[in-house]
Tab-separated table of N, CA and C in Angstrom:
chain	number	residue	atom	x	y	z
A	232	MET	N	0.848	-1.113	0.161
A	232	MET	CA	0.110	-0.037	-0.344
A	232	MET	C	0.560	1.433	-0.278
A	233	PRO	N	0.829	1.496	-0.848
A	233	PRO	CA	0.992	3.339	-1.144
A	233	PRO	C	1.088	3.777	0.677
A	234	ARG	N	2.306	4.571	0.438
A	234	ARG	CA	2.696	6.126	1.524
A	234	ARG	C	2.033	7.489	1.555
A	235	TYR	N	2.200	8.206	2.300
A	235	TYR	CA	1.597	9.152	1.496
A	235	TYR	C	2.466	10.200	2.751
A	236	MET	N	2.947	11.767	2.716
A	236	MET	CA	4.379	12.854	3.768
A	236	MET	C	2.672	13.776	3.519
A	237	SER	N	2.551	13.712	4.919
A	237	SER	CA	1.191	15.189	4.203
A	237	SER	C	1.965	15.947	5.427
A	238	LEU	N	2.510	16.921	4.528
A	238	LEU	CA	3.156	18.650	5.322
A	238	LEU	C	2.166	19.971	5.953
A	239	ILE	N	2.523	19.962	7.484
A	239	ILE	CA	1.326	20.505	7.371
A	239	ILE	C	2.269	22.265	7.486
A	240	ARG	N	1.023	22.948	6.522
A	240	ARG	CA	2.294	24.037	6.344
A	240	ARG	C	1.328	25.394	7.052
A	241	ILE	N	2.069	26.321	8.746
A	241	ILE	CA	1.227	26.986	8.964
A	241	ILE	C	1.723	28.263	8.571
A	242	ASP	N	1.081	30.186	9.309
A	242	ASP	CA	2.067	31.359	8.686
A	242	ASP	C	2.474	31.240	10.240
A	243	GLU	N	2.932	31.493	10.877
A	243	GLU	CA	3.778	31.785	12.738
A	243	GLU	C	2.851	32.952	12.926
A	244	LYS	N	3.348	33.875	12.201
A	244	LYS	CA	3.105	35.028	12.080
A	244	LYS	C	1.890	34.818	12.718
A	245	ASN	N	0.517	34.325	11.950
A	245	ASN	CA	-1.005	34.694	12.560
A	245	ASN	C	-1.307	33.353	13.160
A	246	SER	N	-0.414	32.689	13.764
A	246	SER	CA	-0.971	31.062	14.818
A	246	SER	C	-1.739	32.024	15.884
A	247	PRO	N	-2.393	31.652	16.506
A	247	PRO	CA	-2.789	31.924	17.622
A	247	PRO	C	-1.517	31.931	18.363
A	248	GLU	N	-1.751	33.008	19.733
A	248	GLU	CA	-0.856	33.314	21.593
A	248	GLU	C	-1.507	31.636	21.724
A	249	GLY	N	0.104	30.748	21.976
A	249	GLY	CA	-0.470	29.935	23.112
A	249	GLY	C	-0.673	28.915	22.647
A	250	GLY	N	-0.830	28.732	20.532
A	250	GLY	CA	-0.584	27.239	20.204
A	250	GLY	C	-1.703	27.237	20.427
A	251	PRO	N	-2.547	25.585	19.548
A	251	PRO	CA	-3.558	24.517	19.804
A	251	PRO	C	-4.505	25.197	20.371
A	252	SER	N	-5.577	25.289	20.597
A	252	SER	CA	-6.970	25.529	22.650
A	252	SER	C	-6.403	23.968	22.823
A	253	ASN	N	-6.746	23.349	24.272
A	253	ASN	CA	-6.588	22.530	25.110
A	253	ASN	C	-8.211	21.451	23.728
A	254	GLU	N	-9.054	22.312	23.473
A	254	GLU	CA	-10.230	22.087	22.324
A	254	GLU	C	-9.925	20.667	21.191
A	255	LEU	N	-9.071	21.745	21.100
A	255	LEU	CA	-8.428	21.037	19.906
A	255	LEU	C	-7.840	19.807	19.192
A	256	MET	N	-6.863	20.149	20.715
A	256	MET	CA	-6.365	18.496	20.857
A	256	MET	C	-6.662	17.838	21.517
A	257	GLU	N	-8.051	17.687	22.284
A	257	GLU	CA	-8.603	16.682	22.484
A	257	GLU	C	-9.605	15.893	21.367
A	258	ARG	N	-10.041	16.956	19.929
A	258	ARG	CA	-9.996	16.433	19.182
A	258	ARG	C	-9.372	15.575	17.437
A	259	MET	N	-7.642	16.393	17.803
A	259	MET	CA	-7.182	15.788	17.352
A	259	MET	C	-6.601	14.221	17.564
A	260	GLY	N	-6.962	14.557	19.233
A	260	GLY	CA	-6.438	12.747	19.815
A	260	GLY	C	-7.121	11.552	19.338
A	261	VAL	N	-8.595	12.444	19.153
A	261	VAL	CA	-9.822	11.426	18.543
A	261	VAL	C	-9.882	11.052	17.714
A	262	LEU	N	-8.522	11.851	16.644
A	262	LEU	CA	-8.788	12.036	14.746
A	262	LEU	C	-7.371	11.123	15.036
A	263	LEU	N	-6.811	11.162	15.196
A	263	LEU	CA	-5.291	10.561	15.258
A	263	LEU	C	-5.697	8.737	16.126
A	264	GLU	N	-6.017	8.602	16.971
A	264	GLU	CA	-6.409	7.753	16.994
A	264	GLU	C	-7.377	6.696	16.724
A	265	GLU	N	-7.849	7.256	16.060
A	265	GLU	CA	-9.263	6.390	14.868
A	265	GLU	C	-7.666	6.363	13.630
A	266	MET	N	-6.885	7.072	13.285
A	266	MET	CA	-6.018	6.416	12.835
A	266	MET	C	-5.478	5.783	12.803
A	267	THR	N	-4.652	5.717	13.886
A	267	THR	CA	-4.109	4.446	13.713
A	267	THR	C	-4.480	3.761	14.549
A	268	LYS	N	-6.323	3.029	14.920
A	268	LYS	CA	-6.344	2.216	14.937
A	268	LYS	C	-6.696	1.459	13.512
A	269	ALA	N	-7.194	2.692	12.868
A	269	ALA	CA	-7.432	2.603	10.962
A	269	ALA	C	-5.992	1.719	10.181
A	270	GLY	N	-4.674	1.892	10.653
A	270	GLY	CA	-4.153	1.411	10.335
A	270	GLY	C	-3.572	2.502	8.668
A	271	VAL	N	-3.958	3.847	9.212
A	271	VAL	CA	-3.476	4.427	8.530
A	271	VAL	C	-2.212	5.136	8.793
A	272	MET	N	-2.127	5.918	10.192
A	272	MET	CA	-1.117	6.742	10.568
A	272	MET	C	-0.054	5.861	10.453
A	273	LEU	N	1.129	6.134	10.192
A	273	LEU	CA	2.492	5.578	10.861
A	273	LEU	C	3.555	6.705	12.111
A	274	ASP	N	3.040	7.737	11.649
A	274	ASP	CA	3.682	8.544	11.936
A	274	ASP	C	3.531	10.102	11.870
A	275	THR	N	3.548	10.320	12.852
A	275	THR	CA	3.241	12.350	13.398
A	275	THR	C	3.670	12.684	14.476
A	276	GLY	N	4.634	14.036	14.226
A	276	GLY	CA	4.027	15.688	15.446
A	276	GLY	C	4.374	16.635	14.997
A	277	GLY	N	4.415	17.521	15.625
A	277	GLY	CA	4.686	19.526	15.048
A	277	GLY	C	5.786	19.181	15.680
A	278	LEU	N	5.939	20.654	14.962
A	278	LEU	CA	7.481	20.531	14.587
A	278	LEU	C	8.262	22.430	15.587
A	279	ARG	N	9.584	21.764	16.394
A	279	ARG	CA	9.167	22.888	16.795
A	279	ARG	C	9.159	24.232	16.078
A	280	PRO	N	9.450	25.682	16.558
A	280	PRO	CA	9.559	27.172	15.942
A	280	PRO	C	10.722	27.223	15.083
A	281	THR	N	10.014	27.843	14.122
A	281	THR	CA	11.756	28.314	13.292
A	281	THR	C	12.794	29.109	14.116
A	282	GLY	N	12.507	29.870	14.998
A	282	GLY	CA	13.087	30.732	16.150
A	282	GLY	C	14.149	29.521	16.318
A	283	GLU	N	13.902	28.490	15.807
A	283	GLU	CA	14.818	26.994	17.054
A	283	GLU	C	15.325	26.162	15.800
A	284	GLY	N	14.611	26.468	14.296
A	284	GLY	CA	15.813	25.389	14.156
A	284	GLY	C	17.495	26.341	13.142
A	285	SER	N	17.730	25.366	11.700
A	285	SER	CA	18.628	26.079	11.213
A	285	SER	C	18.368	24.809	9.239
A	286	ARG	N	18.887	26.601	8.386
A	286	ARG	CA	18.906	25.820	7.339
A	286	ARG	C	20.253	25.885	6.731
A	287	VAL	N	20.716	24.575	5.945
A	287	VAL	CA	22.031	24.487	6.105
A	287	VAL	C	21.502	24.286	4.050
A	288	ARG	N	22.296	25.121	3.634
A	288	ARG	CA	22.217	25.300	1.582
A	288	ARG	C	23.410	24.682	1.590
A	289	TRP	N	24.025	24.149	0.177
A	289	TRP	CA	24.432	23.545	-0.075
A	289	TRP	C	24.636	24.189	-1.289
A	290	GLU	N	25.109	24.999	-2.143
A	290	GLU	CA	24.806	26.165	-3.527
A	290	GLU	C	26.269	26.985	-4.333
A	291	GLY	N	26.577	26.147	-5.166
A	291	GLY	CA	27.811	26.599	-5.948
A	291	GLY	C	29.100	25.863	-5.237
A	292	GLY	N	29.228	25.282	-4.126
A	292	GLY	CA	30.554	24.007	-4.088
A	292	GLY	C	30.403	24.364	-2.386
A	293	LYS	N	29.755	25.305	-1.803
A	293	LYS	CA	29.734	25.605	-0.086
A	293	LYS	C	29.080	25.241	0.725
A	294	ILE	N	28.596	25.598	1.484
A	294	ILE	CA	27.497	25.622	2.367
A	294	ILE	C	27.710	26.416	2.940
A	295	SER	N	25.957	26.926	4.132
A	295	SER	CA	25.466	28.307	4.544
A	295	SER	C	24.795	27.418	5.304
A	296	VAL	N	25.247	28.561	6.510
A	296	VAL	CA	24.224	28.000	7.650
A	296	VAL	C	24.008	29.072	7.884
A	297	THR	N	22.360	29.217	7.929
A	297	THR	CA	21.395	30.514	8.057
A	297	THR	C	20.317	30.247	10.109
A	298	ASP	N	20.114	30.372	10.587
A	298	ASP	CA	19.786	30.176	11.419
A	298	ASP	C	18.333	30.929	11.867
A	299	GLY	N	17.465	29.823	12.401
A	299	GLY	CA	16.264	31.003	12.522
A	299	GLY	C	16.073	32.287	12.859
A	300	PRO	N	14.295	32.930	13.889
A	300	PRO	CA	13.364	32.261	12.620
A	300	PRO	C	13.589	33.106	11.257
A	301	PHE	N	12.791	32.359	9.907
A	301	PHE	CA	13.484	32.531	8.814
A	301	PHE	C	11.985	33.418	8.266
A	302	THR	N	12.290	34.797	8.917
A	302	THR	CA	11.109	36.665	8.581
A	302	THR	C	11.036	36.571	6.527
A	303	GLU	N	11.794	35.539	5.636
A	303	GLU	CA	11.688	36.028	4.298
A	303	GLU	C	10.023	34.828	4.302
A	304	THR	N	10.663	33.552	5.301
A	304	THR	CA	9.632	32.764	4.454
A	304	THR	C	7.312	32.583	5.302
A	305	LYS	N	6.819	32.695	4.190
A	305	LYS	CA	5.184	32.861	4.980
A	305	LYS	C	4.536	31.971	5.588
A	306	GLU	N	4.771	30.752	4.613
A	306	GLU	CA	4.240	29.684	5.213
A	306	GLU	C	5.728	28.906	5.597
A	307	VAL	N	5.719	28.390	6.791
A	307	VAL	CA	6.696	26.919	7.062
A	307	VAL	C	6.099	25.613	7.168
A	308	ILE	N	6.514	24.646	7.408
A	308	ILE	CA	6.179	23.464	8.515
A	308	ILE	C	6.265	24.193	9.229
A	309	GLY	N	4.948	23.455	9.648
A	309	GLY	CA	4.667	22.922	11.545
A	309	GLY	C	4.847	21.622	12.100
A	310	GLY	N	4.364	21.166	11.315
A	310	GLY	CA	4.665	19.698	10.691
A	310	GLY	C	3.929	18.659	10.099
A	311	TYR	N	3.620	17.241	10.917
A	311	TYR	CA	3.525	15.806	9.483
A	311	TYR	C	3.479	15.103	10.404
A	312	ALA	N	2.916	14.772	8.610
A	312	ALA	CA	1.707	13.177	9.256
A	312	ALA	C	2.369	11.807	7.983
A	313	LEU	N	2.975	10.835	8.356
A	313	LEU	CA	2.985	10.151	7.470
A	313	LEU	C	1.716	9.018	7.196
A	314	LEU	N	1.570	9.256	6.608
A	314	LEU	CA	-0.212	7.697	6.062
A	314	LEU	C	0.571	7.221	5.652
A	315	GLN	N	-0.169	5.718	5.688
A	315	GLN	CA	-0.496	4.762	4.618
A	315	GLN	C	-2.000	4.394	4.391
A	316	CYS	N	-2.247	4.399	2.961
A	316	CYS	CA	-3.966	5.361	2.159
A	316	CYS	C	-3.238	3.899	0.519
A	317	LYS	N	-4.402	3.611	1.004
A	317	LYS	CA	-5.113	2.680	-0.180
A	317	LYS	C	-3.895	3.339	-2.219
A	318	ASP	N	-5.105	4.898	-1.601
A	318	ASP	CA	-4.635	5.807	-2.825
A	318	ASP	C	-4.562	6.863	-2.258
A	319	ARG	N	-4.399	7.964	-2.932
A	319	ARG	CA	-4.562	9.290	-3.072
A	319	ARG	C	-5.695	10.213	-2.511
A	320	ALA	N	-6.471	9.413	-2.993
A	320	ALA	CA	-8.324	9.457	-2.366
A	320	ALA	C	-8.244	9.858	-1.352
A	321	GLU	N	-7.369	8.074	-0.361
A	321	GLU	CA	-7.974	8.468	1.066
A	321	GLU	C	-7.129	9.413	1.678
A	322	ALA	N	-5.559	9.302	1.404
A	322	ALA	CA	-5.110	10.365	1.922
A	322	ALA	C	-5.565	12.019	2.023
A	323	VAL	N	-6.384	12.198	1.026
A	323	VAL	CA	-6.663	13.502	0.632
A	323	VAL	C	-8.014	13.599	1.858
A	324	GLU	N	-9.181	12.157	1.807
A	324	GLU	CA	-9.918	12.287	3.014
A	324	GLU	C	-9.844	12.432	4.133
A	325	TRP	N	-8.295	11.904	4.927
A	325	TRP	CA	-7.824	11.171	5.672
A	325	TRP	C	-7.926	13.192	6.460
A	326	VAL	N	-6.552	13.846	4.754
A	326	VAL	CA	-5.622	14.735	5.825
A	326	VAL	C	-7.412	16.248	5.550
A	327	THR	N	-7.996	15.869	5.077
A	327	THR	CA	-9.862	17.217	5.145
A	327	THR	C	-10.146	16.935	6.510
A	328	ARG	N	-9.666	16.007	6.757
A	328	ARG	CA	-10.536	15.372	8.608
A	328	ARG	C	-9.300	16.089	9.366
A	329	PHE	N	-8.130	16.292	9.805
A	329	PHE	CA	-7.665	16.696	10.375
A	329	PHE	C	-7.450	18.548	10.081
A	330	LEU	N	-7.412	18.306	8.285
A	330	LEU	CA	-7.988	20.227	8.736
A	330	LEU	C	-9.105	20.384	9.780
A	331	LYS	N	-10.823	19.588	9.616
A	331	LYS	CA	-11.572	20.099	9.738
A	331	LYS	C	-11.751	20.179	11.750
A	332	VAL	N	-10.300	19.558	11.664
A	332	VAL	CA	-10.240	20.062	13.928
A	332	VAL	C	-10.605	20.656	14.246
A	333	HIS	N	-9.665	21.873	13.598
A	333	HIS	CA	-9.172	23.290	12.921
A	333	HIS	C	-10.022	24.134	13.902
A	334	GLU	N	-10.283	25.249	15.190
A	334	GLU	CA	-11.346	26.187	14.951
A	334	GLU	C	-11.519	27.010	14.170
A	335	ASP	N	-11.792	28.240	13.213
A	335	ASP	CA	-12.105	28.721	11.928
A	335	ASP	C	-11.636	29.470	12.278
A	336	TYR	N	-10.289	30.720	12.920
A	336	TYR	CA	-9.051	31.361	12.430
A	336	TYR	C	-7.842	30.628	12.403
A	337	TRP	N	-8.185	29.285	12.302
A	337	TRP	CA	-6.560	28.960	11.933
A	337	TRP	C	-6.217	28.904	10.283
A	338	THR	N	-5.593	29.135	10.184
A	338	THR	CA	-4.654	29.202	8.598
A	338	THR	C	-4.340	27.511	8.417
A	339	VAL	N	-4.706	26.436	7.838
A	339	VAL	CA	-3.804	25.747	7.496
A	339	VAL	C	-3.686	25.039	5.813
A	340	THR	N	-2.256	24.382	5.883
A	340	THR	CA	-2.112	24.159	4.374
A	340	THR	C	-1.463	22.585	4.948
A	341	CYS	N	-2.001	21.545	4.061
A	341	CYS	CA	-1.580	20.498	3.996
A	341	CYS	C	-0.983	19.596	2.679
A	342	GLU	N	-0.083	20.235	2.846
A	342	GLU	CA	0.660	19.365	1.123
A	342	GLU	C	0.713	17.907	1.222
A	343	ILE	N	0.225	17.044	0.095
A	343	ILE	CA	0.182	15.630	0.684
A	343	ILE	C	0.664	15.378	-0.415
A	344	ARG	N	1.929	14.115	-0.304
A	344	ARG	CA	2.849	13.779	-1.672
A	344	ARG	C	3.402	12.153	-1.014
A	345	GLU	N	2.658	11.958	-2.107
A	345	GLU	CA	2.930	10.464	-1.940
A	345	GLU	C	5.018	9.931	-1.941
A	346	ILE	N	5.467	8.818	-1.222
A	346	ILE	CA	6.815	8.749	-0.953
A	346	ILE	C	7.149	7.430	-1.978
A	347	GLU	N	7.797	8.206	-2.879
A	347	GLU	CA	8.621	6.713	-4.257
A	347	GLU	C	9.052	5.307	-2.986
A	348	ALA	N	8.748	4.240	-3.636
A	348	ALA	CA	8.540	3.222	-3.198
A	348	ALA	C	10.349	2.771	-4.151
A	349	GLY	N	10.298	1.835	-2.643
A	349	GLY	CA	12.366	1.407	-3.137
A	349	GLY	C	13.352	1.737	-2.075
């Protein structure tokens, strides 16, 4: 069965102060438990703010390291989910359910990419 990576993109500048609400985390927990029992969820996690990260770039034969935050970036990857689904349509269905547990004031985008077999 194919595996899919869902990259969860957020705008750190417009995310609610204090992070997700307790209610959101409860709804998320219920959904993640359902996905795990269904054999769809292989792994998931949130990422720390970009201010605590670094970017390492290879260009022109040289390495450069830039410490966050990355102010030039509007959307950043705030988390990920590794899913195993029968096809992309099923992955889209699960990711849609994930997005719908968020309150209306959130702006979240999930990019779904199939993992290359091999």
